[in-house]
Tab-separated table of C-alpha atoms in Angstrom:
chain	number	residue	atom	x	y	z
I	207	MET	CA	-25.828	-10.810	8.199
I	208	THR	CA	-23.632	-13.118	10.239
I	209	GLU	CA	-20.075	-14.014	9.315
I	210	VAL	CA	-21.117	-17.514	8.221
I	211	GLU	CA	-23.995	-16.167	6.113
I	212	ALA	CA	-21.601	-13.747	4.409
I	213	LEU	CA	-19.080	-16.540	3.839
I	214	GLN	CA	-21.786	-18.707	2.272
I	215	ALA	CA	-22.920	-15.790	0.080
I	216	ALA	CA	-19.341	-15.208	-1.081
I	217	LEU	CA	-18.950	-18.926	-1.765
I	218	ALA	CA	-22.169	-18.966	-3.801
I	219	GLY	CA	-20.857	-15.914	-5.672
I	220	GLU	CA	-17.603	-17.660	-6.478
I	221	HIS	CA	-19.475	-20.744	-7.741
I	222	ALA	CA	-21.475	-18.488	-10.066
I	223	ALA	CA	-18.325	-16.604	-11.108
I	224	LEU	CA	-16.581	-19.830	-12.108
I	225	TYR	CA	-19.560	-20.805	-14.258
I	226	GLY	CA	-19.773	-17.378	-15.894
I	227	ILE	CA	-16.053	-17.024	-16.564
I	228	GLY	CA	-16.047	-20.553	-17.993
I	229	VAL	CA	-18.783	-19.564	-20.455
I	230	ALA	CA	-17.077	-16.255	-21.298
I	231	GLY	CA	-13.723	-17.972	-21.850
I	232	GLY	CA	-15.253	-19.897	-24.750
I	233	LYS	CA	-15.614	-16.639	-26.689
I	234	LEU	CA	-12.133	-15.285	-25.942
I	235	SER	CA	-8.761	-15.930	-27.521
I	236	GLY	CA	-5.118	-14.902	-27.194
I	237	ALA	CA	-4.221	-12.583	-24.304
I	238	ARG	CA	-7.887	-12.185	-23.310
I	239	PHE	CA	-8.278	-15.948	-23.058
I	240	ARG	CA	-5.139	-16.155	-20.899
I	241	SER	CA	-6.486	-13.387	-18.648
I	242	ALA	CA	-9.767	-15.266	-18.312
I	243	THR	CA	-7.864	-18.446	-17.455
I	244	ASP	CA	-5.878	-16.601	-14.756
I	245	SER	CA	-9.098	-15.102	-13.442
I	246	TYR	CA	-10.758	-18.522	-13.371
I	247	GLU	CA	-7.823	-19.933	-11.400
I	248	GLN	CA	-7.971	-17.058	-8.881
I	249	HIS	CA	-11.688	-17.562	-8.334
I	250	ARG	CA	-11.166	-21.310	-7.953
I	251	LEU	CA	-8.632	-20.619	-5.178
I	252	ASN	CA	-11.060	-18.197	-3.545
I	253	ARG	CA	-13.844	-20.771	-3.715
I	254	ASP	CA	-11.650	-23.386	-2.040
I	255	ARG	CA	-10.550	-20.963	0.687
I	256	LEU	CA	-14.143	-19.918	1.354
I	257	SER	CA	-15.170	-23.579	1.599
I	258	GLN	CA	-12.416	-24.109	4.178
I	259	LEU	CA	-13.584	-21.101	6.191
I	260	VAL	CA	-17.196	-22.320	6.148
I	261	VAL	CA	-16.119	-25.794	7.288
I	262	ALA	CA	-13.956	-24.228	10.006
I	263	ALA	CA	-17.084	-22.398	11.198
I	264	GLY	CA	-18.837	-25.763	11.584
I	265	GLU	CA	-21.161	-25.385	8.586
I	266	THR	CA	-21.597	-27.230	5.297
I	267	PRO	CA	-20.330	-25.196	2.336
I	268	ALA	CA	-22.963	-24.054	-0.163
I	269	ALA	CA	-22.922	-26.261	-3.239
I	270	ALA	CA	-22.684	-25.013	-6.805
I	271	GLU	CA	-25.801	-24.996	-8.962
I	272	PRO	CA	-25.707	-27.247	-12.055
I	273	ALA	CA	-26.141	-24.122	-14.222
I	274	TYR	CA	-26.781	-20.402	-13.813
I	275	ASP	CA	-28.931	-17.917	-15.711
I	276	LEU	CA	-26.535	-15.463	-17.334
I	277	PRO	CA	-27.552	-11.800	-17.056
I	278	GLN	CA	-26.720	-11.259	-20.729
I	279	ALA	CA	-26.093	-13.375	-23.807
I	280	VAL	CA	-22.441	-14.158	-24.512
I	281	THR	CA	-22.003	-14.147	-28.258
I	282	ASN	CA	-18.567	-12.641	-28.878
I	283	ALA	CA	-15.411	-11.342	-27.180
I	284	ALA	CA	-17.020	-8.009	-26.250
I	285	THR	CA	-20.032	-9.574	-24.519
I	286	ALA	CA	-17.723	-12.121	-22.861
I	287	ALA	CA	-15.561	-9.329	-21.400
I	288	ALA	CA	-18.692	-7.443	-20.325
I	289	LEU	CA	-19.938	-10.539	-18.489
I	290	ILE	CA	-16.648	-10.944	-16.604
I	291	LEU	CA	-16.703	-7.240	-15.674
I	292	LEU	CA	-20.234	-7.643	-14.317
I	293	ILE	CA	-19.193	-10.723	-12.357
I	294	GLU	CA	-16.248	-8.847	-10.790
I	295	ARG	CA	-18.497	-5.906	-9.854
I	296	ARG	CA	-21.094	-8.147	-8.229
I	297	LEU	CA	-18.437	-10.122	-6.389
I	298	ALA	CA	-16.896	-6.900	-5.068
I	299	ALA	CA	-20.211	-6.143	-3.339
I	300	VAL	CA	-20.330	-9.660	-1.907
I	301	TYR	CA	-16.801	-9.263	-0.534
I	302	GLY	CA	-17.787	-5.853	0.824
I	303	ASP	CA	-20.551	-7.587	2.782
I	304	LEU	CA	-18.020	-10.117	4.023
I	305	VAL	CA	-15.627	-7.368	5.200
I	306	GLU	CA	-18.490	-5.819	7.165
I	307	SER	CA	-19.735	-9.093	8.662
I	308	ALA	CA	-16.350	-10.658	9.406
I	309	GLU	CA	-15.649	-11.347	13.052
I	310	LYS	CA	-12.350	-13.197	12.760
I	311	PRO	CA	-9.283	-11.257	11.561
I	312	ALA	CA	-8.381	-14.060	9.127
I	313	VAL	CA	-11.795	-13.818	7.465
I	314	ARG	CA	-11.605	-10.010	7.324
I	315	THR	CA	-8.115	-10.117	5.792
I	316	PHE	CA	-9.318	-12.571	3.154
I	317	ALA	CA	-12.379	-10.411	2.451
I	318	VAL	CA	-10.371	-7.174	2.117
I	319	ASN	CA	-7.937	-8.877	-0.252
I	320	GLY	CA	-10.848	-10.287	-2.229
I	321	LEU	CA	-12.419	-6.854	-2.573
I	322	LEU	CA	-9.118	-5.322	-3.733
I	323	ALA	CA	-8.608	-8.138	-6.249
I	324	ASN	CA	-12.130	-7.661	-7.661
I	325	ALA	CA	-11.587	-3.905	-7.918
I	326	GLY	CA	-8.317	-4.408	-9.795
I	327	ALA	CA	-9.827	-7.056	-12.074
I	328	GLN	CA	-12.625	-4.672	-13.073
I	329	LEU	CA	-10.068	-2.443	-14.801
I	330	SER	CA	-8.677	-5.430	-16.735
I	331	TRP	CA	-12.136	-6.126	-18.169
I	332	GLY	CA	-12.963	-2.618	-19.343
I	333	GLY	CA	-14.146	-1.072	-16.088
I	334	THR	CA	-13.207	2.380	-14.851
I	335	PRO	CA	-12.413	3.488	-11.281
I	336	VAL	CA	-15.379	4.138	-9.022
I	337	ALA	CA	-15.627	5.959	-5.700
I	338	PHE	CA	-16.694	2.945	-3.637
I	339	PRO	CA	-16.045	-0.452	-5.237
I	340	GLY	CA	-18.034	-3.035	-3.298
I	341	ALA	CA	-20.792	-0.648	-2.255
I	342	VAL	CA	-24.268	-2.128	-2.418
A	269	MET	CA	-59.483	-40.644	46.204
A	270	PRO	CA	-56.929	-38.315	44.658
A	271	THR	CA	-55.145	-36.139	47.041
A	272	GLU	CA	-54.551	-32.501	46.192
A	273	PRO	CA	-50.919	-31.718	45.468
A	274	ARG	CA	-49.390	-30.025	48.417
A	275	LEU	CA	-47.060	-27.099	47.944
A	276	SER	CA	-43.606	-27.675	49.270
A	277	ARG	CA	-42.193	-25.226	51.798
A	278	ARG	CA	-39.569	-24.084	49.273
A	279	ALA	CA	-42.208	-23.219	46.622
A	280	VAL	CA	-44.203	-21.209	49.111
A	281	ILE	CA	-41.139	-19.210	50.125
A	282	ALA	CA	-40.153	-18.591	46.472
A	283	THR	CA	-43.658	-17.351	45.634
A	284	ALA	CA	-43.646	-15.101	48.654
A	285	VAL	CA	-40.352	-13.578	47.548
A	286	VAL	CA	-41.369	-13.043	43.900
A	287	LEU	CA	-44.917	-11.765	44.402
A	288	PRO	CA	-44.204	-8.425	46.077
A	289	GLY	CA	-41.859	-7.553	43.205
A	290	ALA	CA	-44.502	-8.451	40.645
A	291	VAL	CA	-47.082	-6.379	42.463
A	292	ALA	CA	-44.695	-3.447	42.669
A	293	LEU	CA	-43.939	-3.621	38.918
A	294	GLY	CA	-47.607	-3.989	38.112
A	295	GLY	CA	-48.202	-0.593	39.650
A	296	CYS	CA	-45.860	1.123	37.209
A	297	LYS	CA	-47.196	2.780	34.055
A	298	ASP	CA	-44.586	3.637	31.479
A	299	ASP	CA	-47.005	4.950	28.872
A	300	GLU	CA	-47.878	8.141	30.666
A	301	ALA	CA	-46.279	11.435	29.752
A	302	GLY	CA	-43.544	12.304	32.163
A	303	SER	CA	-43.206	8.760	33.420
A	304	GLY	CA	-39.779	7.125	33.709
A	305	THR	CA	-36.445	8.729	34.407
A	306	PRO	CA	-35.925	11.985	32.557
A	307	GLY	CA	-32.337	11.262	31.423
A	308	ALA	CA	-29.783	14.028	31.036
A	309	VAL	CA	-31.248	17.504	31.582
A	310	ASP	CA	-29.717	20.809	30.609
A	311	PRO	CA	-29.406	22.715	33.935
A	312	LYS	CA	-29.958	26.063	32.190
A	313	THR	CA	-33.078	25.265	30.210
A	314	GLY	CA	-34.414	22.318	32.171
A	315	GLN	CA	-34.962	20.498	28.865
A	316	ALA	CA	-33.862	16.931	28.196
A	317	VAL	CA	-30.560	16.788	26.338
A	318	GLU	CA	-30.303	14.422	23.373
A	319	GLU	CA	-27.097	12.467	23.623
A	320	THR	CA	-25.324	11.378	20.449
A	321	PRO	CA	-23.894	7.866	20.592
A	322	THR	CA	-20.152	7.887	21.077
A	323	VAL	CA	-17.898	6.134	18.611
A	324	ASP	CA	-15.009	3.927	19.672
A	325	PRO	CA	-11.948	6.222	19.898
A	326	ALA	CA	-9.872	3.646	18.008
A	327	VAL	CA	-12.327	3.822	15.096
A	328	VAL	CA	-12.288	7.636	15.165
A	329	ALA	CA	-8.469	7.636	15.206
A	330	SER	CA	-8.263	5.208	12.310
A	331	LEU	CA	-10.833	7.067	10.194
A	332	SER	CA	-9.202	10.411	11.041
A	333	ALA	CA	-5.826	9.071	9.875
A	334	ALA	CA	-7.489	7.937	6.649
A	335	ALA	CA	-9.143	11.343	6.258
A	336	ALA	CA	-5.754	13.049	6.622
A	337	GLN	CA	-4.243	10.800	3.952
A	338	VAL	CA	-7.197	11.353	1.612
A	339	THR	CA	-6.867	15.119	2.134
A	340	LEU	CA	-3.193	14.894	1.209
A	341	LEU	CA	-4.095	12.979	-1.963
A	342	SER	CA	-6.717	15.595	-2.832
A	343	LEU	CA	-4.149	18.349	-2.445
A	344	GLY	CA	-1.815	16.392	-4.724
A	345	TYR	CA	-4.507	16.243	-7.400
A	346	THR	CA	-5.184	19.972	-7.009
A	347	SER	CA	-1.548	21.034	-7.237
A	348	THR	CA	-0.901	18.732	-10.207
A	349	SER	CA	-3.992	19.969	-12.059
A	350	ARG	CA	-2.954	23.571	-11.404
A	351	LYS	CA	0.586	23.051	-12.656
A	352	PHE	CA	-0.420	20.891	-15.658
A	353	PRO	CA	-3.843	22.049	-16.899
A	354	ALA	CA	-3.702	19.477	-19.697
A	355	LEU	CA	-4.067	16.740	-17.051
A	356	ARG	CA	-7.218	18.225	-15.538
A	357	THR	CA	-9.625	15.941	-17.413
A	358	GLN	CA	-7.583	12.853	-16.583
A	359	LEU	CA	-7.468	13.791	-12.900
A	360	ALA	CA	-11.074	14.945	-12.551
A	361	ALA	CA	-12.521	11.574	-11.525
A	362	GLY	CA	-9.848	10.944	-8.883
A	363	ALA	CA	-10.289	14.409	-7.380
A	364	LYS	CA	-14.067	13.866	-7.258
A	365	TYR	CA	-13.776	10.419	-5.671
A	366	HIS	CA	-11.397	11.648	-2.983
A	367	ALA	CA	-13.879	14.373	-2.101
A	368	SER	CA	-16.526	11.623	-1.751
A	369	HIS	CA	-14.158	9.551	0.397
A	370	LEU	CA	-13.499	12.489	2.697
A	371	ALA	CA	-17.204	13.323	3.008
A	372	LYS	CA	-18.037	9.709	3.862
A	373	LEU	CA	-15.237	9.478	6.442
A	374	LYS	CA	-16.428	12.671	8.105
A	375	GLU	CA	-19.934	11.249	8.537
A	376	THR	CA	-18.606	9.404	11.580
A	377	ALA	CA	-18.864	11.605	14.650
A	378	GLY	CA	-15.510	12.902	15.835
A	379	VAL	CA	-13.592	12.248	12.623
A	380	GLN	CA	-11.398	15.191	11.691
A	381	ALA	CA	-8.889	15.576	8.920
A	382	THR	CA	-5.771	17.578	9.544
A	383	THR	CA	-4.922	19.879	6.666
A	384	PRO	CA	-1.377	19.052	5.674
A	385	LYS	CA	0.810	21.265	3.555
A	386	ALA	CA	0.089	20.831	-0.135
A	387	PRO	CA	2.783	18.727	-1.788
A	388	ALA	CA	4.695	20.354	-4.641
A	389	ALA	CA	3.914	18.855	-8.045
A	390	ALA	CA	6.776	17.184	-9.939
A	391	SER	CA	8.574	19.083	-12.679
A	392	THR	CA	7.102	17.112	-15.593
A	393	SER	CA	3.542	15.913	-16.155
A	394	SER	CA	4.584	12.271	-16.485
A	395	ALA	CA	6.570	12.461	-13.239
A	396	ALA	CA	3.599	14.118	-11.543
A	397	LEU	CA	1.269	11.337	-12.718
A	398	ALA	CA	3.732	8.684	-11.575
A	399	ALA	CA	3.985	10.361	-8.167
A	400	LEU	CA	0.198	10.448	-7.816
A	401	ALA	CA	-0.042	6.786	-8.842
A	402	LYS	CA	2.549	5.885	-6.217
A	403	GLN	CA	0.702	7.859	-3.531
A	404	GLU	CA	-2.602	6.200	-4.466
A	405	LYS	CA	-1.097	2.729	-4.150
A	406	ALA	CA	0.566	3.563	-0.837
A	407	ALA	CA	-2.743	4.910	0.483
A	408	ALA	CA	-4.556	1.785	-0.743
A	409	ALA	CA	-2.114	-0.435	1.146
A	410	ALA	CA	-2.402	1.667	4.317
A	411	HIS	CA	-6.205	1.755	4.229
A	412	ALA	CA	-6.496	-1.966	3.496
A	413	ALA	CA	-4.268	-2.682	6.500
A	414	ALA	CA	-6.343	-0.320	8.653
A	415	ALA	CA	-9.581	-1.982	7.461
A	416	VAL	CA	-8.362	-5.356	8.710
A	417	LYS	CA	-7.889	-3.900	12.205
A	418	LEU	CA	-11.446	-2.520	12.389
A	419	SER	CA	-14.788	-4.286	12.117
A	420	GLY	CA	-18.267	-3.667	10.772
A	421	ALA	CA	-19.169	-0.639	8.656
A	422	PRO	CA	-15.911	1.307	9.332
A	423	ALA	CA	-13.889	-1.698	8.098
A	424	ARG	CA	-15.985	-1.859	4.943
A	425	LEU	CA	-15.637	1.875	4.322
A	426	LEU	CA	-11.836	1.767	4.574
A	427	ALA	CA	-11.679	-1.358	2.393
A	428	MET	CA	-13.825	0.300	-0.296
A	429	ILE	CA	-11.690	3.452	-0.193
A	430	ALA	CA	-8.565	1.274	-0.510
A	431	ALA	CA	-10.117	-0.499	-3.502
A	432	SER	CA	-10.925	2.834	-5.153
A	433	GLU	CA	-7.375	4.095	-4.556
A	434	LEU	CA	-5.988	0.901	-6.031
A	435	GLN	CA	-8.088	1.459	-9.164
A	436	LEU	CA	-7.049	5.123	-9.417
A	437	GLY	CA	-3.373	4.248	-8.895
A	438	THR	CA	-3.534	1.551	-11.560
A	439	LYS	CA	-5.269	3.876	-13.999
A	440	LEU	CA	-2.625	6.578	-13.479
A	441	THR	CA	0.280	4.153	-13.948
A	442	PRO	CA	1.763	4.505	-17.448
A	443	ALA	CA	1.010	1.559	-19.755
A	444	LYS	CA	4.696	0.595	-20.019
A	445	LYS	CA	5.018	0.327	-16.251
A	446	LYS	CA	1.871	-1.793	-16.079
A	447	ALA	CA	3.308	-4.178	-18.678
A	448	ASP	CA	6.607	-4.344	-16.770
A	449	ALA	CA	4.770	-5.057	-13.533
A	450	SER	CA	2.700	-7.919	-14.977
C-alpha cells in the first residue's frame, strides 16, 4: 500500500465514522451524547486534515458515500456505544496501515497520533486494553 | 521501384557492438544445478552459507531501547503483584501484554533487551498503581516519538505498543484522576 492509498483509506474510514457516530448520537443523551459530539468533532478535524494531505500529494480526496451499511442495528444507548467502539477499533487498524505506509514524517506523526487517539477512545466506549491496538 | 532501406553506418556499428554480448548471454544456462555463482561458502564444510538479511542498526537500536523499557514495565508489574497480591487480577492483562510486546520486538534480528534492576514497588497499593500508570504513559509517549522516527513495519509496531501502553495507563489511573484530567 502506498502512502496515498493509505491516506485515501483513512479518509474513507473517517467519512464512514462521521456517518456512524452521527447515527449513534441520535440514541445517546447527557454525558454520552456530549462524548459522541466531541468524538464527531475530532473525526471531522481528522477528515479535513486527511483531505489536505491527499490534495498535497496531488490526488483528489475520496468522497463520502451518501449512506453506509451499519454493521449492527442501533436501537438504544448500548448499541449506539457498541457501534462507536467498533468504529474506533476499525479506524485504529486503518491508522496502523497509515503509520506503516507513511513516507513523510508529517503524515507518520498524524497517523501515530490518530492511532493513539483511537486507542484511547476505545476505552471511553466500553473497550478494554489490547496488546496491539491497530493490528490487522 | 521502391528502394530497399539502407542501414546507416551508425546502426551497423551499434548492432555489431550489441550482438556479441547477446550471443555470449545466450550461451548461459542458469537452470542447471551448480550453475551461477555459489555465494558465501563455509571454508570448513564447503557448504553454501545462508545469510540472514541485516536490519538497519538505527531500527535495531530503537527497538532495543523499546524492549528495555518494556522489560522495565514488566518488572514493575511483577514487583507490584508480588507486594500486593490483591492487585494480581487487575495487573494480569498488562503483564501479559508486555510479554507479547517484548516477544514481538525480539522477532527483529539483533534486538536485545537489557535487564534493568527491578524497581521497588510503592508502599501502598494505590501509590503502586499510580506509579505504574505514570510509567505506562511515559513509555507510550517515548514509543510514539520513536515510531515517528522510523518507517514501515517497525514504526507500526512501536505505534501499536504505544497505543497499548496508553490504554493500560489510562485503565490504571484512578477514576478521580481521570475526571480531574478531563
